[in-house]
XYZ file of C-alpha atoms in Angstrom:
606
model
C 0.115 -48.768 19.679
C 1.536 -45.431 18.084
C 3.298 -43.165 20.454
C 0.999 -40.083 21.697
C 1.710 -37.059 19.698
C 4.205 -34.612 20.895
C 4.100 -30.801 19.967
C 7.309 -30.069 18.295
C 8.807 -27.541 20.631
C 10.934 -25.836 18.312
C 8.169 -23.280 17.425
C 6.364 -21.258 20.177
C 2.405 -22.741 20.766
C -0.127 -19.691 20.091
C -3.317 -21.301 20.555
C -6.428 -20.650 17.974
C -7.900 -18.377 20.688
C -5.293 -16.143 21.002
C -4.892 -16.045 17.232
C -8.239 -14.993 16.497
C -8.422 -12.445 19.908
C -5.150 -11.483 17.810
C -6.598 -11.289 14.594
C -9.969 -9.633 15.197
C -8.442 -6.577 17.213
C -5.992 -6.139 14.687
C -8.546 -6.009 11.803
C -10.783 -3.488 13.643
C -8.017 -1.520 15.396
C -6.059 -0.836 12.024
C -8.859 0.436 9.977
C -9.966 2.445 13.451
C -6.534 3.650 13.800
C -6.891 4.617 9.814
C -9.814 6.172 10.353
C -8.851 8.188 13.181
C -5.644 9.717 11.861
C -7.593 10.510 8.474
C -10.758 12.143 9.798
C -8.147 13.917 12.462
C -6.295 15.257 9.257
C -9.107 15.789 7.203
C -11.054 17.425 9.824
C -7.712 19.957 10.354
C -7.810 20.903 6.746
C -11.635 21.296 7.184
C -10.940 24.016 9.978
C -7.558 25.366 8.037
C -10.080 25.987 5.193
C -13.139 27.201 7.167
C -10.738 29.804 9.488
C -9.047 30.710 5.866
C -11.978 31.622 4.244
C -13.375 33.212 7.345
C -10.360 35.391 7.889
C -10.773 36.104 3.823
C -13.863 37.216 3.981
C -13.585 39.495 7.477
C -10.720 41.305 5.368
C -12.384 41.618 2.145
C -15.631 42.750 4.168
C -13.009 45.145 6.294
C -11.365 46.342 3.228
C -15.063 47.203 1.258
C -16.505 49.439 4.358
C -13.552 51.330 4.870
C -13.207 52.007 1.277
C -17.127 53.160 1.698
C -16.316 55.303 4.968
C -13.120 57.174 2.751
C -15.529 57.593 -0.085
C -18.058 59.003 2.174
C -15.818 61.477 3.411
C -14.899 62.459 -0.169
C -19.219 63.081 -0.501
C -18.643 64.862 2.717
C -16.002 67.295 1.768
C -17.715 67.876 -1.949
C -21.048 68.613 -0.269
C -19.653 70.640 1.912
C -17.642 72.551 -0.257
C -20.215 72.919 -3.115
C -23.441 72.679 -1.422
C -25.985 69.458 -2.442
C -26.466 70.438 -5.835
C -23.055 71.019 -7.132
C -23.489 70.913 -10.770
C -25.748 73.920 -10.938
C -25.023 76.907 -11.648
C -23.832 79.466 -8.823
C -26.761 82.002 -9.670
C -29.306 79.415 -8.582
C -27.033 78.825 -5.445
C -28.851 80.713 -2.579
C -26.323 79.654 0.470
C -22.637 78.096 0.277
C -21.393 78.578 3.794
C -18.019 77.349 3.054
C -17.973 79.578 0.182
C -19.107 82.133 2.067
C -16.879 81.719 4.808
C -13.517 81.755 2.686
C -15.025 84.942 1.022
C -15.408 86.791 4.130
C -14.343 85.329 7.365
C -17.262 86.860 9.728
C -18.340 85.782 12.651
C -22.051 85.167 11.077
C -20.613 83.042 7.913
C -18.041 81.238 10.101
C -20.751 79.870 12.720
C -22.471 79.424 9.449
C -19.839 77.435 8.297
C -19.040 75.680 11.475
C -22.474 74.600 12.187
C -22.774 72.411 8.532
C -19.546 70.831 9.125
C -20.867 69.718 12.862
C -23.476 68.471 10.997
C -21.512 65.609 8.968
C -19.371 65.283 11.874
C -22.176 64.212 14.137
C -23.324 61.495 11.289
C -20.361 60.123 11.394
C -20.383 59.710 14.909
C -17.556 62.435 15.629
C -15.185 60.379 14.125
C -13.631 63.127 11.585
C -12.383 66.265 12.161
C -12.670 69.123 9.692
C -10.506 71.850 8.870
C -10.446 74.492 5.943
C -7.528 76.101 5.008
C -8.085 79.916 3.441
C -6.230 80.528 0.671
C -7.557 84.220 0.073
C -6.015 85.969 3.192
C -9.148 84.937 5.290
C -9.031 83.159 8.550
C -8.820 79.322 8.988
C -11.937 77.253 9.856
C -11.126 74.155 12.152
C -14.233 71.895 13.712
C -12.734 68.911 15.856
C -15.764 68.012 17.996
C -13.233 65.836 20.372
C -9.835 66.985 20.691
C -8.462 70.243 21.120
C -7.230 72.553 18.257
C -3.444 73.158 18.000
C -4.064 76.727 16.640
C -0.216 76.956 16.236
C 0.383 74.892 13.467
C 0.542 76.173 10.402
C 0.010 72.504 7.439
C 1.107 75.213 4.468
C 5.035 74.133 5.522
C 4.239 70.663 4.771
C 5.720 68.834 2.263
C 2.043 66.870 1.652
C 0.601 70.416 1.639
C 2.431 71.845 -0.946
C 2.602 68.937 -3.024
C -0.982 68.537 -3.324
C -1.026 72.554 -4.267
C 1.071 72.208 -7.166
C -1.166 68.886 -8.468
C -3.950 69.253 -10.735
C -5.354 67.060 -8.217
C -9.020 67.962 -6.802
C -9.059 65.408 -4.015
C -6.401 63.748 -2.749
C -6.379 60.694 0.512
C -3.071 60.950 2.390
C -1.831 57.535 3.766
C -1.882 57.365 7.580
C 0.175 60.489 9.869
C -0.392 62.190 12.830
C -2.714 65.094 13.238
C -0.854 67.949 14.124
C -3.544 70.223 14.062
C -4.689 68.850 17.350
C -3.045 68.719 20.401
C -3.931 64.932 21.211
C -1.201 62.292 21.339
C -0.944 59.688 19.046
C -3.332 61.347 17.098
C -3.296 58.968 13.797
C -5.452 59.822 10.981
C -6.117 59.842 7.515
C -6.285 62.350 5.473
C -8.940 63.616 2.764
C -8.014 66.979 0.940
C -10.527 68.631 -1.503
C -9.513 71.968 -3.342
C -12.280 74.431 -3.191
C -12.706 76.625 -6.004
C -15.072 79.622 -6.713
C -18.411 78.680 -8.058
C -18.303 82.110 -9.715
C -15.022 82.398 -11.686
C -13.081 78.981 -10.353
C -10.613 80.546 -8.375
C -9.151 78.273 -6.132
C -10.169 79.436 -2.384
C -8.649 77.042 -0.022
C -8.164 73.516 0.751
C -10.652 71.405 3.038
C -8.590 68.538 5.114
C -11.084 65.972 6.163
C -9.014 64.406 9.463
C -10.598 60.762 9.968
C -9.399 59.312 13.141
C -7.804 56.092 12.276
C -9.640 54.607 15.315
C -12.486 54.240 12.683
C -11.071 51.085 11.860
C -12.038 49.827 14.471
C -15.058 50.533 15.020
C -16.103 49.327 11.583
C -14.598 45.842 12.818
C -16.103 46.053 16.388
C -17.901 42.817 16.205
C -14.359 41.512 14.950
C -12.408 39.327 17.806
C -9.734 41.030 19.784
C -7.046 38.750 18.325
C -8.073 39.017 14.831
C -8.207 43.028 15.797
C -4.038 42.943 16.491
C -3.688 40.660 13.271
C -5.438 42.971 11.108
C -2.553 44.779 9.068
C -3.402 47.697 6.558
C -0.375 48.720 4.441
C 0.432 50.807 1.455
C 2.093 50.231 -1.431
C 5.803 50.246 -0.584
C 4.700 47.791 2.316
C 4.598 50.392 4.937
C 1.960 49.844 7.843
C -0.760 52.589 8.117
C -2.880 50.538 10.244
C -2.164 48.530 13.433
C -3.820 48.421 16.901
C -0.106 49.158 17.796
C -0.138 52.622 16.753
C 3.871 51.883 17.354
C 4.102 49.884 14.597
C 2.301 52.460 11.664
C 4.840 54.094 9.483
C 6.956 50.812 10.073
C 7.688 48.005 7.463
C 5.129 45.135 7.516
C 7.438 42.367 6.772
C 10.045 43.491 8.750
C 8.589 44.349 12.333
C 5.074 42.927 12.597
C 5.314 39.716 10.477
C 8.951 39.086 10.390
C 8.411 36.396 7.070
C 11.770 35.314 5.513
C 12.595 36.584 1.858
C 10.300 34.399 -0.996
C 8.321 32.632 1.616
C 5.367 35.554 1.075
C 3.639 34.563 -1.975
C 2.520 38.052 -3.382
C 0.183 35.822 -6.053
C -2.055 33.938 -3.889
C -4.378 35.457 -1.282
C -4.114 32.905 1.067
C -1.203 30.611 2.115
C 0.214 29.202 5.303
C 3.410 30.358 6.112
C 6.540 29.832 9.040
C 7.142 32.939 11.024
C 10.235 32.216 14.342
C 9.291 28.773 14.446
C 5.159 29.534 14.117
C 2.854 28.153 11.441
C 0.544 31.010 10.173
C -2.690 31.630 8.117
C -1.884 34.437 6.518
C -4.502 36.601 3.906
C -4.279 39.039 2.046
C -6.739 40.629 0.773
C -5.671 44.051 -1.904
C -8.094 47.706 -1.851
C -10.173 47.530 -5.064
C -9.728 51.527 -5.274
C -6.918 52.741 -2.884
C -3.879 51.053 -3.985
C -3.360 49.635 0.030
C -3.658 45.678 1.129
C -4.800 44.198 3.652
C -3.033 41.668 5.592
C -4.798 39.119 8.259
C -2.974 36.517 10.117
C -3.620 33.872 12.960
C -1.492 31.215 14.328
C -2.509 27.376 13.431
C -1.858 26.348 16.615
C -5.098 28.182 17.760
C -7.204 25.739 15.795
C -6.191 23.719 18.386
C -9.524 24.279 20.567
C -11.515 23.062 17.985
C -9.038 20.257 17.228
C -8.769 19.246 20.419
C -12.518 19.302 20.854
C -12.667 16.788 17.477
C -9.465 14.597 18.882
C -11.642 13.815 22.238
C -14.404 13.106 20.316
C -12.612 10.977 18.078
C -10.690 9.191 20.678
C -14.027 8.017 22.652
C -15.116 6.267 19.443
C -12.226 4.753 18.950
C -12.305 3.218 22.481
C -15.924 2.279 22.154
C -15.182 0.406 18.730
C -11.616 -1.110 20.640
C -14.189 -2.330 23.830
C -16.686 -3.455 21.583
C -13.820 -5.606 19.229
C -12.494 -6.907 22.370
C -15.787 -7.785 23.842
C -16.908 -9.492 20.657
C -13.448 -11.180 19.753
C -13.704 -12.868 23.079
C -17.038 -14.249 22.356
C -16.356 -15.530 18.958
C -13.021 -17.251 19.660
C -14.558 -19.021 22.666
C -17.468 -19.777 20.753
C -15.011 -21.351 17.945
C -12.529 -22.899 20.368
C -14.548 -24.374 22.708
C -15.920 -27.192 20.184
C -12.123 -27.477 19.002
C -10.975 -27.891 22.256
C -13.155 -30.881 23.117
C -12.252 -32.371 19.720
C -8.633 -32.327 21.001
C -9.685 -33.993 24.558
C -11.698 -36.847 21.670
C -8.264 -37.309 20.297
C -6.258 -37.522 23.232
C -8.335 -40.197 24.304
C -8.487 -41.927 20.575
C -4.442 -41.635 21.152
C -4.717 -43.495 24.702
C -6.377 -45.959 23.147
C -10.178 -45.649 23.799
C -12.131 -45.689 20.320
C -15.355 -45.839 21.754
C -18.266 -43.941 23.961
C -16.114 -40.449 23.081
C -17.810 -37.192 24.085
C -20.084 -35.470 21.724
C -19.107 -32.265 20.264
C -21.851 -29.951 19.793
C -21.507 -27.698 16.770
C -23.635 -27.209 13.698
C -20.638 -25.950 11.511
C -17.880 -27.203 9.899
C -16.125 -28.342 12.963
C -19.036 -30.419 14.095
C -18.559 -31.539 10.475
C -14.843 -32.730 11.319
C -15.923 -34.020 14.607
C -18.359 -36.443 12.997
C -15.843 -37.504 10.968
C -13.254 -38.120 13.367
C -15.642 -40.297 15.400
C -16.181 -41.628 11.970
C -12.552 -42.011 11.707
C -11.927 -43.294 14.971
C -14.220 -46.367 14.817
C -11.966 -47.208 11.620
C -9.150 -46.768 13.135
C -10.657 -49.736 15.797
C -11.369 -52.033 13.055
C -7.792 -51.433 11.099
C -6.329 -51.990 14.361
C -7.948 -55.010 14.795
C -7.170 -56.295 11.506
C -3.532 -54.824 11.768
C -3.107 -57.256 14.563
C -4.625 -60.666 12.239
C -2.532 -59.395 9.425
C 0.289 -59.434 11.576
C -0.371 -62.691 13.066
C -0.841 -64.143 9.541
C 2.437 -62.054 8.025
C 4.746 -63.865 10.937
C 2.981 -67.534 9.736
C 3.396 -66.633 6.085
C 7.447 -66.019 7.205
C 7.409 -69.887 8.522
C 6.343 -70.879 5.245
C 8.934 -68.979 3.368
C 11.718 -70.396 4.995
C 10.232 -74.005 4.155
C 10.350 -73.258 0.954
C 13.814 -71.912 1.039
C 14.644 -76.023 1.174
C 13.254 -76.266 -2.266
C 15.721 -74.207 -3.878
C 18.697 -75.256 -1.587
C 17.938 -78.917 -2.390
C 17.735 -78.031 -6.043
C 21.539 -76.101 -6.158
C 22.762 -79.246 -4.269
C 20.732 -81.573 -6.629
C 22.794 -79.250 -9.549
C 26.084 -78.824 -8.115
C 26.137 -83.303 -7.969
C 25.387 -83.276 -11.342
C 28.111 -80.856 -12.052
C 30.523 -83.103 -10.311
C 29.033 -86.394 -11.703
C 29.504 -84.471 -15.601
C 33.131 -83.271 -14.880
C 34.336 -86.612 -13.722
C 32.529 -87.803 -17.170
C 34.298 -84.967 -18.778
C 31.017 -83.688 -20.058
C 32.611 -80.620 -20.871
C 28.946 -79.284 -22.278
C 26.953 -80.744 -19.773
C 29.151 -78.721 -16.817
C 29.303 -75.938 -18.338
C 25.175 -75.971 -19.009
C 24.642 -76.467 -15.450
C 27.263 -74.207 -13.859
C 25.328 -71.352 -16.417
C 21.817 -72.729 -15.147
C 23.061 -72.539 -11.636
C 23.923 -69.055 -12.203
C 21.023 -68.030 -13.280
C 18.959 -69.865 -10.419
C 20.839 -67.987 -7.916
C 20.163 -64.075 -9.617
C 17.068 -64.861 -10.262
C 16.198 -66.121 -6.886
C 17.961 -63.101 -5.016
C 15.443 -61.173 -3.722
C 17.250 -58.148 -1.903
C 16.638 -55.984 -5.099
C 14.926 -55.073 -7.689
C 17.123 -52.732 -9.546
C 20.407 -54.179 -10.945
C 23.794 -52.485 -12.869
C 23.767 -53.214 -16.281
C 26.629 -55.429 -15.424
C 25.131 -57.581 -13.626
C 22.069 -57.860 -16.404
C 24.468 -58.249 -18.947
C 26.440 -61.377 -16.833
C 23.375 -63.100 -16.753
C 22.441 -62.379 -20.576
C 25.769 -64.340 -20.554
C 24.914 -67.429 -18.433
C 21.655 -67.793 -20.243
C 23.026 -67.130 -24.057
C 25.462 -70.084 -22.934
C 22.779 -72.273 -22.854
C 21.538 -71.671 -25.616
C 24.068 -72.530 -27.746
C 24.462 -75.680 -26.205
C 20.808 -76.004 -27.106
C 21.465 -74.182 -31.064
C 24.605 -76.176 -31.502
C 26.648 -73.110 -31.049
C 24.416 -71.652 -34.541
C 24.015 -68.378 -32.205
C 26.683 -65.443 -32.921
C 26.367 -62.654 -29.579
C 27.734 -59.305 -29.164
C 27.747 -56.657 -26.488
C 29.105 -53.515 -25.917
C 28.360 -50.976 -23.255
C 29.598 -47.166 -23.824
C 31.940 -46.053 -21.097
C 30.294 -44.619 -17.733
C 27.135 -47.110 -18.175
C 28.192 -50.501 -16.386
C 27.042 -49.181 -13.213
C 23.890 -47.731 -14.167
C 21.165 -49.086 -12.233
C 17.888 -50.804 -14.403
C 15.369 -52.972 -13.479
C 15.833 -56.438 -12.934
C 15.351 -58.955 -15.474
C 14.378 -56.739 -18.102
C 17.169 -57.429 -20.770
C 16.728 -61.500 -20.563
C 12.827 -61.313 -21.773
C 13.754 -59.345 -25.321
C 16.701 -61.798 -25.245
C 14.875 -64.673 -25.053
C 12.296 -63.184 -27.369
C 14.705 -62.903 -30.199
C 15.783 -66.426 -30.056
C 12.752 -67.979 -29.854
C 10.682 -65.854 -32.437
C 14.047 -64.644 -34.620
C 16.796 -66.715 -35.449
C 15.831 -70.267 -33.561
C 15.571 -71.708 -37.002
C 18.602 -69.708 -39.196
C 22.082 -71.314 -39.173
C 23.995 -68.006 -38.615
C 21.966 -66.004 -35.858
C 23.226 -62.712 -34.820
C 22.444 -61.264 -31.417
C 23.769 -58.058 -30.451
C 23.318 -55.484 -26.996
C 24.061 -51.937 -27.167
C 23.909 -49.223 -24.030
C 24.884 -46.115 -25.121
C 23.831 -42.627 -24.136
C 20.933 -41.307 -25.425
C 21.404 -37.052 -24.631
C 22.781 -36.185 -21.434
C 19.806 -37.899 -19.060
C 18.617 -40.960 -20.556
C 20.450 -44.161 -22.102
C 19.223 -46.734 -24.541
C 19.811 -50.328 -24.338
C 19.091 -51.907 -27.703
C 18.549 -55.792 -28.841
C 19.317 -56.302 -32.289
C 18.681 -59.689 -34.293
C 19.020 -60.530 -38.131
C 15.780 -63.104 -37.470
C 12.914 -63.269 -39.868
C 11.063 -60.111 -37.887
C 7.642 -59.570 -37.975
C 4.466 -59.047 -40.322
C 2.826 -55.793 -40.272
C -0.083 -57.289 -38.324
C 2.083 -58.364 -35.258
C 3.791 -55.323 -35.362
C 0.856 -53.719 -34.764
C -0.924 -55.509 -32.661
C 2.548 -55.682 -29.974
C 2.693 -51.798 -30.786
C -1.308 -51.928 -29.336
C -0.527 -53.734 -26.139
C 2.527 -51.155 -25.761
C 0.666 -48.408 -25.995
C -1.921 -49.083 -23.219
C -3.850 -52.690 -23.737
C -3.819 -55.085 -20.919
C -1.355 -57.806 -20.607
C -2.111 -60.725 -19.360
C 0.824 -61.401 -17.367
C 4.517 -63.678 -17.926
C 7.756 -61.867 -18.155
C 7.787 -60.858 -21.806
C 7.830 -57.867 -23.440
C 4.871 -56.276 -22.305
C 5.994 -56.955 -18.291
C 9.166 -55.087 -19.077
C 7.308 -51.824 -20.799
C 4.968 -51.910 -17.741
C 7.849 -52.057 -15.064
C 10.131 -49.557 -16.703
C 6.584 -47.000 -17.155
C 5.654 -47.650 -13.751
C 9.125 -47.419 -12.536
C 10.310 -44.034 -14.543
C 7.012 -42.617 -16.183
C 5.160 -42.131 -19.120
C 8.190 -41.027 -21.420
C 10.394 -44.034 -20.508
C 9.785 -48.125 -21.822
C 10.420 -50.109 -24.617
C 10.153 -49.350 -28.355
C 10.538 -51.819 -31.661
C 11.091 -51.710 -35.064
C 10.788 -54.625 -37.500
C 9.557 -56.080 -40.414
C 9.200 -59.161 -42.515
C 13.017 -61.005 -42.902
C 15.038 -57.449 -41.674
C 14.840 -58.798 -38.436
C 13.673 -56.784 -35.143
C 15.186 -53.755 -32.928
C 13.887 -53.309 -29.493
C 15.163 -50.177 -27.356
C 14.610 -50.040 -23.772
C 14.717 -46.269 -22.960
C 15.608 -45.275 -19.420
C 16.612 -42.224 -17.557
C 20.655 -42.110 -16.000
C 20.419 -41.309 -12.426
C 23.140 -40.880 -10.250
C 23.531 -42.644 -6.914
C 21.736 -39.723 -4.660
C 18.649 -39.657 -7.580
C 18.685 -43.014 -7.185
């Protein structure tokens, strides 16, 4: 009985259960784990573009009503100064308090005066003051509804004053500055100035200094968040702030003090773009005035997406443990549903390995492992029967032994039978006769050997010898041999008895009957791998007819046994394959060639 199987030890046992547990998390968790870090990225960019293009559009929206707010204070300030219907002529003009007022500076024009300018100032929710500078020798006007007037300060020493005096300028908006003309702190405003000339011969009159609070800002964006309120940035030209909740900052360089951005990494071409400020990611817009030459700049820190993100992570992170619970719950069930037919195939061949063939345990699956454990029962009950006969075959392999070494005494008798008449010759002096029977006895004993069946071409060629001995005894010595074997090829290894047959063939079918027969054997090389052995005669060859019907058999008919040619191209074929046998040429009185073609193989090949 074979051993039981052993596990070879040398590799770690992972059983199929564990592979396929294995297996079917890691197919679900990789493409899970995939698909969490992508729609975690993905959803990022989603809320790096959504906040970008909200930001974008709170500044362009920012930018477009405070644009409308400065260009209603310019409508203000022209009303005001020219009355509603400016581009008639003064005749038609019945009342121009302004006018008036900077004509003659009475106390009936100037409440005249002041109580129009109240007017706009209440629609624009007292967010402007209003102050007329006489340029005739009359009094100054000043209306600021909510702080008190500084009636000290004098603008005409102003450098903005007197610059916008020597213009040919008719209205003119003054980046951010304080207010002097009040006596509030902080007071930051912009400024609107409007020359007013005389409807009746243009003579310029005064100047009308519209003072919007910058506060109004503000107020446009109230519905904007307080964060996004200290982000949002208004600056001029040259870079300089003019609008901050930090009224600290205004006057101050943006990129210097607020957003402290290092040199190149502000992209003045692209409106949007996320940028590193001490060690802080950014979202930074910008978003230009389409009339005032200013820009707005809005910026918020990446890191507060994080609410959002963190809000999408959770979410994320639940299904991912769902689908991880679910794979686990499911890989359990289908490797135990897989392994548990396998496993009781194992305990069937356990048992087949003890011994016991029959009455094994059914295995009950419908798929291809109840296929292999039909077979293996299948299997099994062969195995019983091949077992069985094993043990007759054995039985009748140790009788057939008995009978081989009987008929060893067949063969010993005959060498002693051989070797007497031997003797009996030599003390006759039959020179012929001894040495005919020491050949024959020679070639008894290698052909008898049985301990292998491939020989060196020495020995081959030794008993070409013994056998070409007798026949010129038989020839009367009318039999001329040759051999000659190239160096390096005595040792090579070819099958036995597969020179003698061609041998024997020339003799009997070649030069039998001609007083000078020539035999010859060549081995020589044939390339570097194989080596030819040929058999040459100078017989009376064959007729085209033979030739082919031998070339026929050769090539794939049927022999029908014996040791001739045919045995020797079917041993070396099935020996050294297809390429490899024997080969002929010959024709009618030239005799016949035969090559036996064989590969050289060294000792390990061999």
């Amino acid at each position: 009985m074979k051993a039981p199987f052993t596990l070879n030890r040398s590799r770690r046992f992972v059983s199929v259960k564990n592979k396929m547990l294995f297996f079917f998390l890691l197919a679900i968790l990789i493409p899970v784990v995939i698909l969490f870090i992508n729609s975690y990225i993905s959803s990022q960019q989603m809320l790096e573009r959504k906040y970008t293009d909200l930001l974008a559009d709170v500044t362009r929206q920012s930018n477009i009503r405070i644009e409308e707010f400065l260009e209603d204070m310019k409508q203000i300030s022209l009303i005001a100064s020219y009355g509603i219907n400016s581009y008639i002529s003064a005749v038609s003009q019945e009342n121009y308090p302004v006018q008036n007022y900077l004509h003659d500076s009475s106390v009936t024009n100037e409440l005249q005066a002041t109580q129009l300018l109240m007017n706009y100032i209440t629609m624009k929710d007292r967010a402007i003051s209003i102050y007329v500078y006489n340029l005739v020798n009359g009094s100054d006007l000043y209306v600021a509804p909510n702080k008190p007037v500084d009636y000290t300060y004098n603008p005409r020493k102003e450098d903005w004053f007197s610059d916008f005096l020597r213009s040919d300028d008719i209205t003119r908006d003054l980046p951010t500055m304080l207010d002097r003309q009040t006596k509030a702190d902080n007071n930051w405003a912009i400024y609107n100035l409007r020359k007013i000339f005389d409807m009746e011969n243009g003579k310029l009159l005064g100047v009308m200094a519209v003072s919007v609070d910058i506060d109004f800002i503000n107020r446009l964006n109230k519905r904007m968040e307080a964060g996004n309120r200290s982000a949002f940035t208004v600056t001029d030209d040259s870079g300089m702030i003019i609008f901050n909740n930090n009224y600290e900052l205004i006057g101050k360089p943006f990129n210097t003090t607020l957003f402290p951005v290092r040199e190149g990494e502000l992209a003045s071409g692209s409106d949007r773009q996320i940028v590193r400020v001490s060690g802080k990611d950014y979202i930074l817009i910008q978003s230009p005035f389409e009339v005032h030459s200013w820009k707005t700049y809005m910026y918020m820190p990446v890191e507060e997406l994080a609410v959002e993100g963190d809000i999408l992570k959770r979410n994320l992170w639940t299904i991912a443990v769902v689908l991880i619970l679910f794979a686990l719950a499911s890989s359990v069930y289908m490797s135990n549903l897989i392994t548990r037919p396998i496993k009781q195939l194992i305990r069937n061949m356990t048992l087949v390995e003890q011994g016991k063939f029959d009455n094994l345990p059914a295995v009950r699956s419908n798929d291809e492992i109840g296929v292999m454990a039909g077979r293996f029962e299948q299997m099994s009950a062969e195995l019983k029967q091949l077992v069985e006969r094993i043990y007759v075959e054995q039985e009748q392999k140790v009788e057939a032994e008995i009978r081989a070494l009987q008929a060893q005494i067949s063969p010993h008798f005959l060498y002693n039978t051989l070797n007497s008449v031997k003797w009996i010759a030599t003390m006759q002096q039959s020179e012929k006769i001894v040495e005919m029977t020491g050949a024959l006895i020679s070639m008894l004993r290698y052909t008898a050997k049985t301990d292998n069946r491939l020989v060196p071409i020495r020995e081959e060629l030794e008993h070409i010898g013994h056998y070409i001995v007798i026949q010129k005894v038989r020839y009367f010595n009318r039999i001329e041999f040759h051999s000659e074997v190239e160096e390096g090829l005595a040792e090579q290894e070819i099958p036995k008895l597969s020179i003698q047959p061609l041998v024997e063939n020339a003799i009997f079918h070649g030069i039998a009957d001609q007083e000078d027969g020539l035999l010859s054997i060549e081995v020589r090389h044939a390339g570097s791998a194989e080596l030819t052995i040929t058999i040459r005669d100078n017989g009376a060859g064959m007729s085209a007819e033979a030739a082919a019907k031998l070339r026929s058999r050769l090539d794939g008919a049927e022999d029908n046994g014996g040791i001739g040619i045919i045995n020797v191209h079917q041993r070396v074929r099935r020996l050294y394959g297809d390429p490899y046998g024997v080969s002929f040429v010959s024709s009618p009185g030239q005799g016949a060639v035969f090559v036996i073609t064989i590969p050289i193989q060294n000792k390990k090949g061999a």
